[in-house]
Amino acid sequence: MPYEIVERDGTRIAVISGGAAQIRDASSALDLAMSIRYETGISRLAIDKEALCGDFFVLSTGVAGEILQKFINYRFKAAIYGDYTGYTSKPLRDFIRESNRGRDFFFVSTQEAALQKLRDAGGRTGRPRPPRRHAPPLAPAAALSHTLMVKRPDRRLVRMAGPDQGVIEQWHIPTGSCWRA
């Protein structure tokens, strides 16, 4: 499938030109996207509307939702460019409007607008990272009761139960230790 690589202000974008409908379903879209990522390391795609099958724009088929979900799951950003004035479906217009409000999937009229949207999409995925979880503070050693259970000759499990902490387990392994609460 032909594509070209365009760079805008340090952001590399793969532009997939139209022609015959090359993207027919979610698996063909994912195959194309993963091939581009494998060959170039690029995760931003500008796709010509003509490269998509006609069922993409009929929301009742579910093709658009499946493709969008695959791109989101695999952390791709995509902009589909072309003329959408011929589509009169209210659900499709709502889908386009809601997609354009997000940061991962866009519908625009020109290739240049698609490149601009993808360049400005921000970050690697466009989503903030969740905060890191920190382990709860451990109870003082005097407040813990110990129970030793042997699971295997090379490991032993120590359970420590505190009045307010619940149960804290520690695997003692000859190479180190691993905590879990």
XYZ file of N, CA and C in Angstrom:
543
model
N 0.852 -1.165 0.000
C 0.000 0.000 0.000
C 0.904 1.236 0.000
N 0.698 2.145 -0.935
C 1.590 3.304 -1.029
C 1.326 4.329 0.076
N 2.411 4.811 0.644
C 2.333 5.909 1.606
C 3.627 6.688 1.508
N 3.548 7.933 1.933
C 4.750 8.755 1.964
C 4.895 9.325 3.365
N 6.121 9.667 3.709
C 6.405 10.206 5.032
C 6.638 11.703 4.906
N 5.917 12.459 5.716
C 6.020 13.910 5.725
C 6.437 14.322 7.130
N 7.322 15.310 7.215
C 7.748 15.803 8.521
C 7.303 17.253 8.680
N 6.615 17.535 9.785
C 6.156 18.878 10.103
C 6.659 19.250 11.488
N 7.552 20.203 11.567
C 8.087 20.693 12.839
C 8.562 19.556 13.740
N 9.283 18.605 13.178
C 9.837 17.506 13.952
C 8.901 16.340 14.157
N 7.670 16.413 13.683
C 6.711 15.323 13.817
C 6.606 14.590 12.491
N 6.880 13.301 12.511
C 6.800 12.494 11.294
C 5.407 11.908 11.172
N 4.829 12.033 9.968
C 3.467 11.587 9.702
C 3.469 10.768 8.422
N 2.784 9.633 8.433
C 2.617 8.826 7.228
C 1.339 9.256 6.524
N 1.454 9.614 5.243
C 0.299 10.036 4.451
C -0.084 8.890 3.526
N -1.302 8.388 3.694
C -1.805 7.284 2.886
C -2.716 7.878 1.828
N -2.288 7.789 0.585
C -3.062 8.400 -0.497
C -4.203 7.488 -0.917
N -5.156 8.076 -1.602
C -6.365 7.375 -2.011
C -6.153 6.467 -3.198
N -7.200 6.254 -3.915
C -7.202 5.307 -5.024
C -8.304 4.318 -4.742
N -8.005 3.046 -4.896
C -8.984 2.014 -4.561
C -9.134 1.944 -3.041
N -10.275 1.449 -2.595
C -10.520 1.317 -1.151
C -9.567 0.276 -0.581
N -8.540 0.737 0.111
C -7.513 -0.153 0.640
C -7.838 -0.603 2.059
N -8.595 0.197 2.784
C -8.966 -0.140 4.161
C -10.429 -0.562 4.137
N -10.651 -1.880 4.297
C -11.996 -2.426 4.183
C -12.637 -2.730 5.534
N -11.796 -3.016 6.536
C -12.303 -3.372 7.857
C -11.221 -3.084 8.892
N -11.510 -3.437 10.147
C -10.568 -3.131 11.232
C -9.250 -3.881 11.073
N -9.308 -5.115 10.596
C -8.060 -5.876 10.464
C -7.167 -5.314 9.368
N -7.745 -4.876 8.244
C -6.909 -4.286 7.187
C -6.345 -2.934 7.635
N -7.117 -2.178 8.418
C -6.615 -0.904 8.947
C -5.473 -1.142 9.920
N -5.627 -2.138 10.786
C -4.579 -2.442 11.756
C -3.334 -2.997 11.066
N -3.523 -3.842 10.054
C -2.372 -4.361 9.296
C -1.576 -3.230 8.673
N -2.272 -2.290 8.065
C -1.604 -1.145 7.441
C -0.867 -0.312 8.492
N -1.549 0.013 9.580
C -0.961 0.857 10.619
C 0.254 0.185 11.259
N 0.141 -1.093 11.563
C 1.258 -1.784 12.192
C 2.426 -1.963 11.226
N 2.152 -2.146 9.944
C 3.229 -2.220 8.946
C 3.995 -0.906 8.896
N 3.253 0.193 8.906
C 3.905 1.503 8.884
C 4.718 1.709 10.157
N 4.160 1.342 11.302
C 4.906 1.500 12.554
C 6.159 0.623 12.548
N 6.043 -0.607 12.065
C 7.189 -1.512 12.047
C 8.285 -1.003 11.101
N 7.885 -0.516 9.930
C 8.862 -0.071 8.945
C 9.485 1.281 9.279
N 8.708 2.180 9.899
C 9.175 3.551 10.080
C 9.169 4.038 11.521
N 8.411 3.393 12.393
C 8.281 3.860 13.764
C 7.269 4.981 13.921
N 6.482 5.248 12.892
C 5.507 6.345 12.902
C 4.161 5.850 13.414
N 3.517 6.654 14.286
C 2.198 6.289 14.804
C 1.143 7.356 14.508
N 1.430 8.236 13.571
C 0.453 9.258 13.152
C 0.176 9.071 11.669
N -1.112 8.937 11.337
C -1.510 8.609 9.976
C -2.472 9.650 9.427
N -2.171 10.162 8.237
C -3.112 11.005 7.498
C -3.654 10.138 6.374
N -4.950 9.865 6.392
C -5.561 8.910 5.463
C -6.527 9.637 4.540
N -6.346 9.435 3.239
C -7.283 9.981 2.258
C -8.617 9.249 2.394
N -9.706 9.977 2.328
C -11.039 9.387 2.459
C -11.275 8.313 1.409
N -10.668 8.456 0.242
C -10.853 7.493 -0.841
C -10.189 6.149 -0.524
N -9.285 6.114 0.431
C -8.627 4.860 0.803
C -9.511 3.995 1.698
N -10.624 4.546 2.169
C -11.546 3.824 3.041
C -12.701 3.251 2.229
N -13.226 2.121 2.671
C -14.396 1.542 2.000
C -15.631 2.386 2.294
N -16.645 2.248 1.487
C -17.873 3.020 1.654
C -18.611 2.709 2.948
N -18.459 1.468 3.465
C -19.135 1.088 4.708
C -18.614 1.853 5.920
N -17.428 2.429 5.812
C -16.875 3.199 6.921
C -17.821 4.338 7.292
N -18.443 4.960 6.300
C -19.288 6.133 6.538
C -20.753 5.776 6.776
N -21.061 4.483 6.859
C -22.388 4.016 7.268
C -22.214 3.465 8.678
N -22.555 4.264 9.669
C -22.247 3.914 11.052
C -22.930 2.641 11.534
N -24.064 2.278 10.933
C -24.765 1.076 11.368
C -23.976 -0.196 11.074
N -22.997 -0.153 10.181
C -22.166 -1.334 9.904
C -21.139 -1.569 11.003
N -20.768 -0.532 11.754
C -19.808 -0.665 12.837
C -18.350 -0.619 12.409
N -18.093 -0.458 11.112
C -16.723 -0.452 10.610
C -15.945 0.728 11.179
N -16.528 1.911 11.191
C -15.836 3.101 11.687
C -15.478 2.945 13.160
N -16.391 2.448 13.953
C -16.125 2.263 15.374
C -15.034 1.237 15.635
N -15.032 0.152 14.864
C -14.001 -0.876 15.038
C -12.624 -0.327 14.678
N -12.540 0.411 13.564
C -11.259 0.977 13.146
C -10.782 2.001 14.167
N -11.673 2.871 14.605
C -11.315 3.866 15.610
C -10.814 3.189 16.886
N -11.492 2.142 17.323
C -11.099 1.440 18.541
C -9.728 0.792 18.393
N -9.446 0.190 17.244
C -8.123 -0.407 17.007
C -7.034 0.659 17.065
N -7.265 1.793 16.410
C -6.262 2.860 16.414
C -6.025 3.386 17.825
N -7.078 3.545 18.603
C -6.940 4.034 19.980
C -6.197 2.998 20.832
N -6.585 1.725 20.716
C -5.955 0.672 21.516
C -4.462 0.548 21.235
N -4.066 0.712 19.979
C -2.668 0.579 19.613
C -1.943 1.932 19.570
N -2.570 2.959 20.105
C -1.994 4.289 20.272
C -1.558 4.944 18.962
N -2.447 4.869 17.994
C -2.251 5.593 16.747
C -3.108 6.842 16.780
N -2.627 7.877 16.131
C -3.424 9.076 15.891
C -3.666 9.114 14.395
N -4.885 9.448 13.995
C -5.213 9.441 12.572
C -6.092 10.624 12.232
N -5.898 11.130 11.028
C -6.753 12.182 10.479
C -7.181 11.725 9.094
N -8.474 11.725 8.861
C -9.006 11.350 7.553
C -9.382 12.635 6.843
N -8.815 12.823 5.649
C -9.080 14.055 4.920
C -9.864 13.762 3.646
N -10.773 14.677 3.320
C -11.619 14.545 2.130
C -12.857 15.410 2.265
N -13.739 15.289 1.286
C -14.970 16.082 1.245
C -16.102 15.286 1.889
N -16.691 15.825 2.944
C -17.761 15.147 3.667
C -19.121 15.806 3.438
N -19.216 16.742 2.515
C -20.470 17.468 2.311
C -21.554 16.574 1.719
N -21.197 15.478 1.073
C -22.188 14.591 0.463
C -22.904 13.701 1.458
N -22.437 13.650 2.686
C -23.059 12.794 3.698
C -24.056 13.610 4.501
N -25.302 13.135 4.521
C -26.364 13.878 5.204
C -26.809 13.210 6.501
N -26.215 12.111 6.854
C -26.601 11.371 8.052
C -26.246 12.177 9.310
N -27.252 12.414 10.141
C -27.007 13.146 11.381
C -26.076 12.373 12.326
N -26.247 11.059 12.502
C -25.299 10.334 13.362
C -23.853 10.428 12.853
N -23.651 10.395 11.544
C -22.302 10.514 11.007
C -21.731 11.900 11.289
N -22.544 12.930 11.103
C -22.061 14.289 11.407
C -21.725 14.435 12.883
N -22.535 13.830 13.755
C -22.253 13.858 15.194
C -20.957 13.107 15.511
N -20.751 11.970 14.848
C -19.533 11.182 15.034
C -18.302 11.990 14.614
N -18.400 12.676 13.486
C -17.294 13.501 12.996
C -17.018 14.642 13.969
N -18.074 15.306 14.442
C -17.903 16.418 15.372
C -17.267 15.957 16.678
N -17.742 14.834 17.233
C -17.186 14.322 18.487
C -15.738 13.865 18.306
N -15.429 13.259 17.181
C -14.045 12.842 16.926
C -13.121 14.041 16.853
N -13.561 15.101 16.230
C -12.736 16.300 16.091
C -12.520 17.010 17.423
N -13.353 16.740 18.407
C -13.165 17.334 19.735
C -12.066 16.614 20.517
N -11.752 15.399 20.124
C -10.756 14.608 20.836
C -9.343 14.946 20.405
N -8.406 14.064 20.781
C -7.000 14.299 20.462
C -6.364 13.163 19.676
N -7.175 12.195 19.221
C -6.598 11.032 18.561
C -7.105 10.780 17.149
N -8.301 11.204 16.813
C -8.920 10.872 15.532
C -9.636 12.102 14.999
N -9.338 12.474 13.752
C -9.874 13.724 13.200
C -10.431 13.512 11.800
N -11.411 14.322 11.433
C -11.939 14.397 10.074
C -11.742 15.833 9.607
N -10.994 16.015 8.538
C -10.719 17.354 8.015
C -10.898 17.339 6.500
N -10.896 18.544 5.888
C -11.189 18.625 4.458
C -9.959 18.505 3.563
N -8.776 18.874 4.037
C -7.593 18.846 3.173
C -6.454 18.069 3.826
N -5.501 17.658 3.006
C -4.340 16.953 3.515
C -3.510 17.856 4.415
N -3.385 19.112 4.048
C -2.615 20.049 4.865
C -3.249 20.231 6.247
N -4.579 20.281 6.299
C -5.273 20.393 7.587
C -5.062 19.128 8.425
N -5.015 17.971 7.774
C -4.763 16.714 8.480
C -3.366 16.716 9.083
N -2.380 17.155 8.320
C -1.015 17.218 8.822
C -0.905 18.182 9.999
N -1.600 19.314 9.909
C -1.595 20.304 10.991
C -2.221 19.730 12.267
N -3.364 19.051 12.134
C -4.039 18.458 13.299
C -3.159 17.409 13.971
N -2.527 16.562 13.146
C -1.680 15.508 13.706
C -0.425 16.081 14.343
N 0.104 17.136 13.770
C 1.283 17.779 14.351
C 0.945 18.378 15.708
N -0.240 18.966 15.821
C -0.652 19.636 17.054
C -1.317 18.694 18.059
N -1.430 17.406 17.724
C -2.158 16.469 18.588
C -1.487 16.279 19.939
N -0.212 16.562 20.042
C 0.478 16.547 21.321
C 0.808 15.174 21.836
N 1.930 15.103 22.537
C 2.355 13.892 23.218
C 2.421 12.675 22.333
N 2.869 11.617 22.931
C 2.953 10.380 22.181
C 1.571 9.795 21.963
N 0.721 9.826 22.975
C -0.615 9.264 22.847
C -1.688 10.321 22.992
N -1.338 11.504 23.486
C -2.325 12.549 23.680
C -3.096 12.408 24.979
N -2.819 11.370 25.761
C -3.523 11.171 27.024
C -2.545 11.347 28.178
N -2.991 11.954 29.265
C -2.087 12.056 30.420
C -1.865 10.678 31.032
N -0.689 10.472 31.577
C -0.396 9.210 32.236
C -1.107 9.157 33.579
N -1.571 7.972 33.970
C -2.186 7.876 35.290
C -1.126 8.068 36.372
N -1.526 8.581 37.526
C -0.542 8.768 38.598
C -0.008 7.424 39.070
N 1.246 7.426 39.511
C 1.844 6.194 40.019
C 1.272 5.877 41.393
N 1.072 4.618 41.627
C 0.589 4.189 42.934
C 1.785 3.884 43.821
N 1.726 4.363 45.014
C 2.791 4.107 45.965
C 2.310 3.090 46.990
N 3.227 2.299 47.492
C 2.884 1.286 48.482
C 2.450 1.969 49.775
N 1.516 1.370 50.499
C 1.099 1.962 51.772
C 2.246 1.883 52.773
N 2.281 2.781 53.741
C 3.355 2.733 54.734
C 3.268 1.442 55.544
N 4.418 0.912 55.889
C 4.452 -0.329 56.664
C 4.275 -0.031 58.143
N 3.680 -0.989 58.824
C 3.481 -0.854 60.266
C 4.802 -1.082 60.983
N 4.975 -0.535 62.186
C 6.191 -0.807 62.946
C 6.324 -2.304 63.208
N 7.556 -2.764 63.285
C 7.821 -4.198 63.427
C 7.173 -4.777 64.681
N 7.076 -3.993 65.758
C 6.516 -4.505 67.012
C 5.028 -4.812 66.887
N 4.329 -4.174 65.959
C 2.893 -4.363 65.834
C 2.527 -5.522 64.908
N 3.501 -6.218 64.358
C 3.229 -7.280 63.398
C 3.375 -8.650 64.040
N 2.514 -9.562 63.635
C 2.687 -10.957 64.022
C 3.139 -11.718 62.778
N 4.010 -12.686 62.920
C 4.600 -13.378 61.785
C 4.066 -14.799 61.666
N 3.856 -15.236 60.466
C 3.518 -16.618 60.188
C 4.416 -17.058 59.051
N 5.114 -18.133 59.215
C 6.021 -18.615 58.192
C 5.416 -19.835 57.521
N 5.312 -19.807 56.186
C 4.812 -20.945 55.432
C 5.849 -21.261 54.355
N 6.234 -22.500 54.237
C 7.208 -22.895 53.216
C 6.436 -23.372 51.994
N 6.669 -22.709 50.851
C 6.004 -23.083 49.608
C 6.891 -24.007 48.778
N 8.155 -23.637 48.614
C 9.130 -24.422 47.872
C 10.446 -24.328 48.621
N 11.349 -25.255 48.401
C 12.615 -25.205 49.136
C 13.403 -23.916 48.870
N 13.277 -23.343 47.663
C 14.061 -22.147 47.354
C 13.321 -20.849 47.666
N 12.091 -20.915 48.199
C 11.313 -19.721 48.529
C 10.573 -19.953 49.844
N 10.313 -18.889 50.545
C 9.443 -18.981 51.704
C 8.597 -17.723 51.760
N 7.401 -17.853 52.242
C 6.444 -16.762 52.316
C 6.256 -16.378 53.773
N 6.469 -15.102 54.080
C 6.256 -14.606 55.434
C 5.021 -13.720 55.390
N 4.042 -14.018 56.208
C 2.840 -13.194 56.300
C 2.916 -12.394 57.583
N 2.709 -11.095 57.451
C 2.731 -10.218 58.614
C 1.372 -9.539 58.697
N 0.703 -9.695 59.807
C -0.611 -9.092 59.987
C -0.520 -8.026 61.051
N -0.921 -6.814 60.712
C -0.907 -5.722 61.661
C -2.328 -5.349 62.043
N -2.519 -4.609 63.126
C -3.871 -4.264 63.577
C -4.627 -3.393 62.574
N -3.942 -2.480 61.879
C -4.624 -1.585 60.946
C -4.237 -1.830 59.492
N -3.177 -2.572 59.238
C -2.639 -2.706 57.893
C -3.291 -3.809 57.083
N -3.883 -4.775 57.677
C -4.323 -5.947 56.937
C -3.167 -6.924 56.864
N -3.068 -7.676 55.802
C -2.021 -8.678 55.667
C -1.006 -8.197 54.645
N 0.263 -8.271 55.011
C 1.348 -7.939 54.097
C 2.159 -9.211 53.912
N 2.421 -9.580 52.673
C 3.169 -10.797 52.403
C 4.501 -10.443 51.764
N 5.524 -11.187 52.097
C 6.826 -10.994 51.475
C 7.396 -12.349 51.106
N 7.765 -12.491 49.825
C 8.443 -13.692 49.364
C 9.932 -13.486 49.581
N 10.568 -14.385 50.292
C 12.017 -14.356 50.437
C 12.587 -15.318 49.411
N 13.333 -14.770 48.468
C 13.937 -15.554 47.405
C 15.444 -15.343 47.524
N 16.257 -16.348 47.269
C 17.703 -16.165 47.446
C 18.270 -14.969 46.692
N 17.678 -14.577 45.559
C 18.214 -13.447 44.785
C 17.642 -12.116 45.209
N 16.653 -12.060 46.075
C 16.045 -10.799 46.488
C 14.693 -11.070 47.126
N 13.869 -10.031 47.192
C 12.551 -10.214 47.786
C 11.521 -9.439 46.988
N 10.278 -9.841 47.120
C 9.179 -9.224 46.377
C 8.021 -9.002 47.341
N 7.538 -7.758 47.440
C 6.436 -7.415 48.349
C 5.117 -7.463 47.616
N 4.069 -7.823 48.309
C 2.712 -7.618 47.821
C 1.795 -7.483 49.020
N 0.800 -6.640 48.846
C -0.117 -6.402 49.974
C -1.465 -6.973 49.673
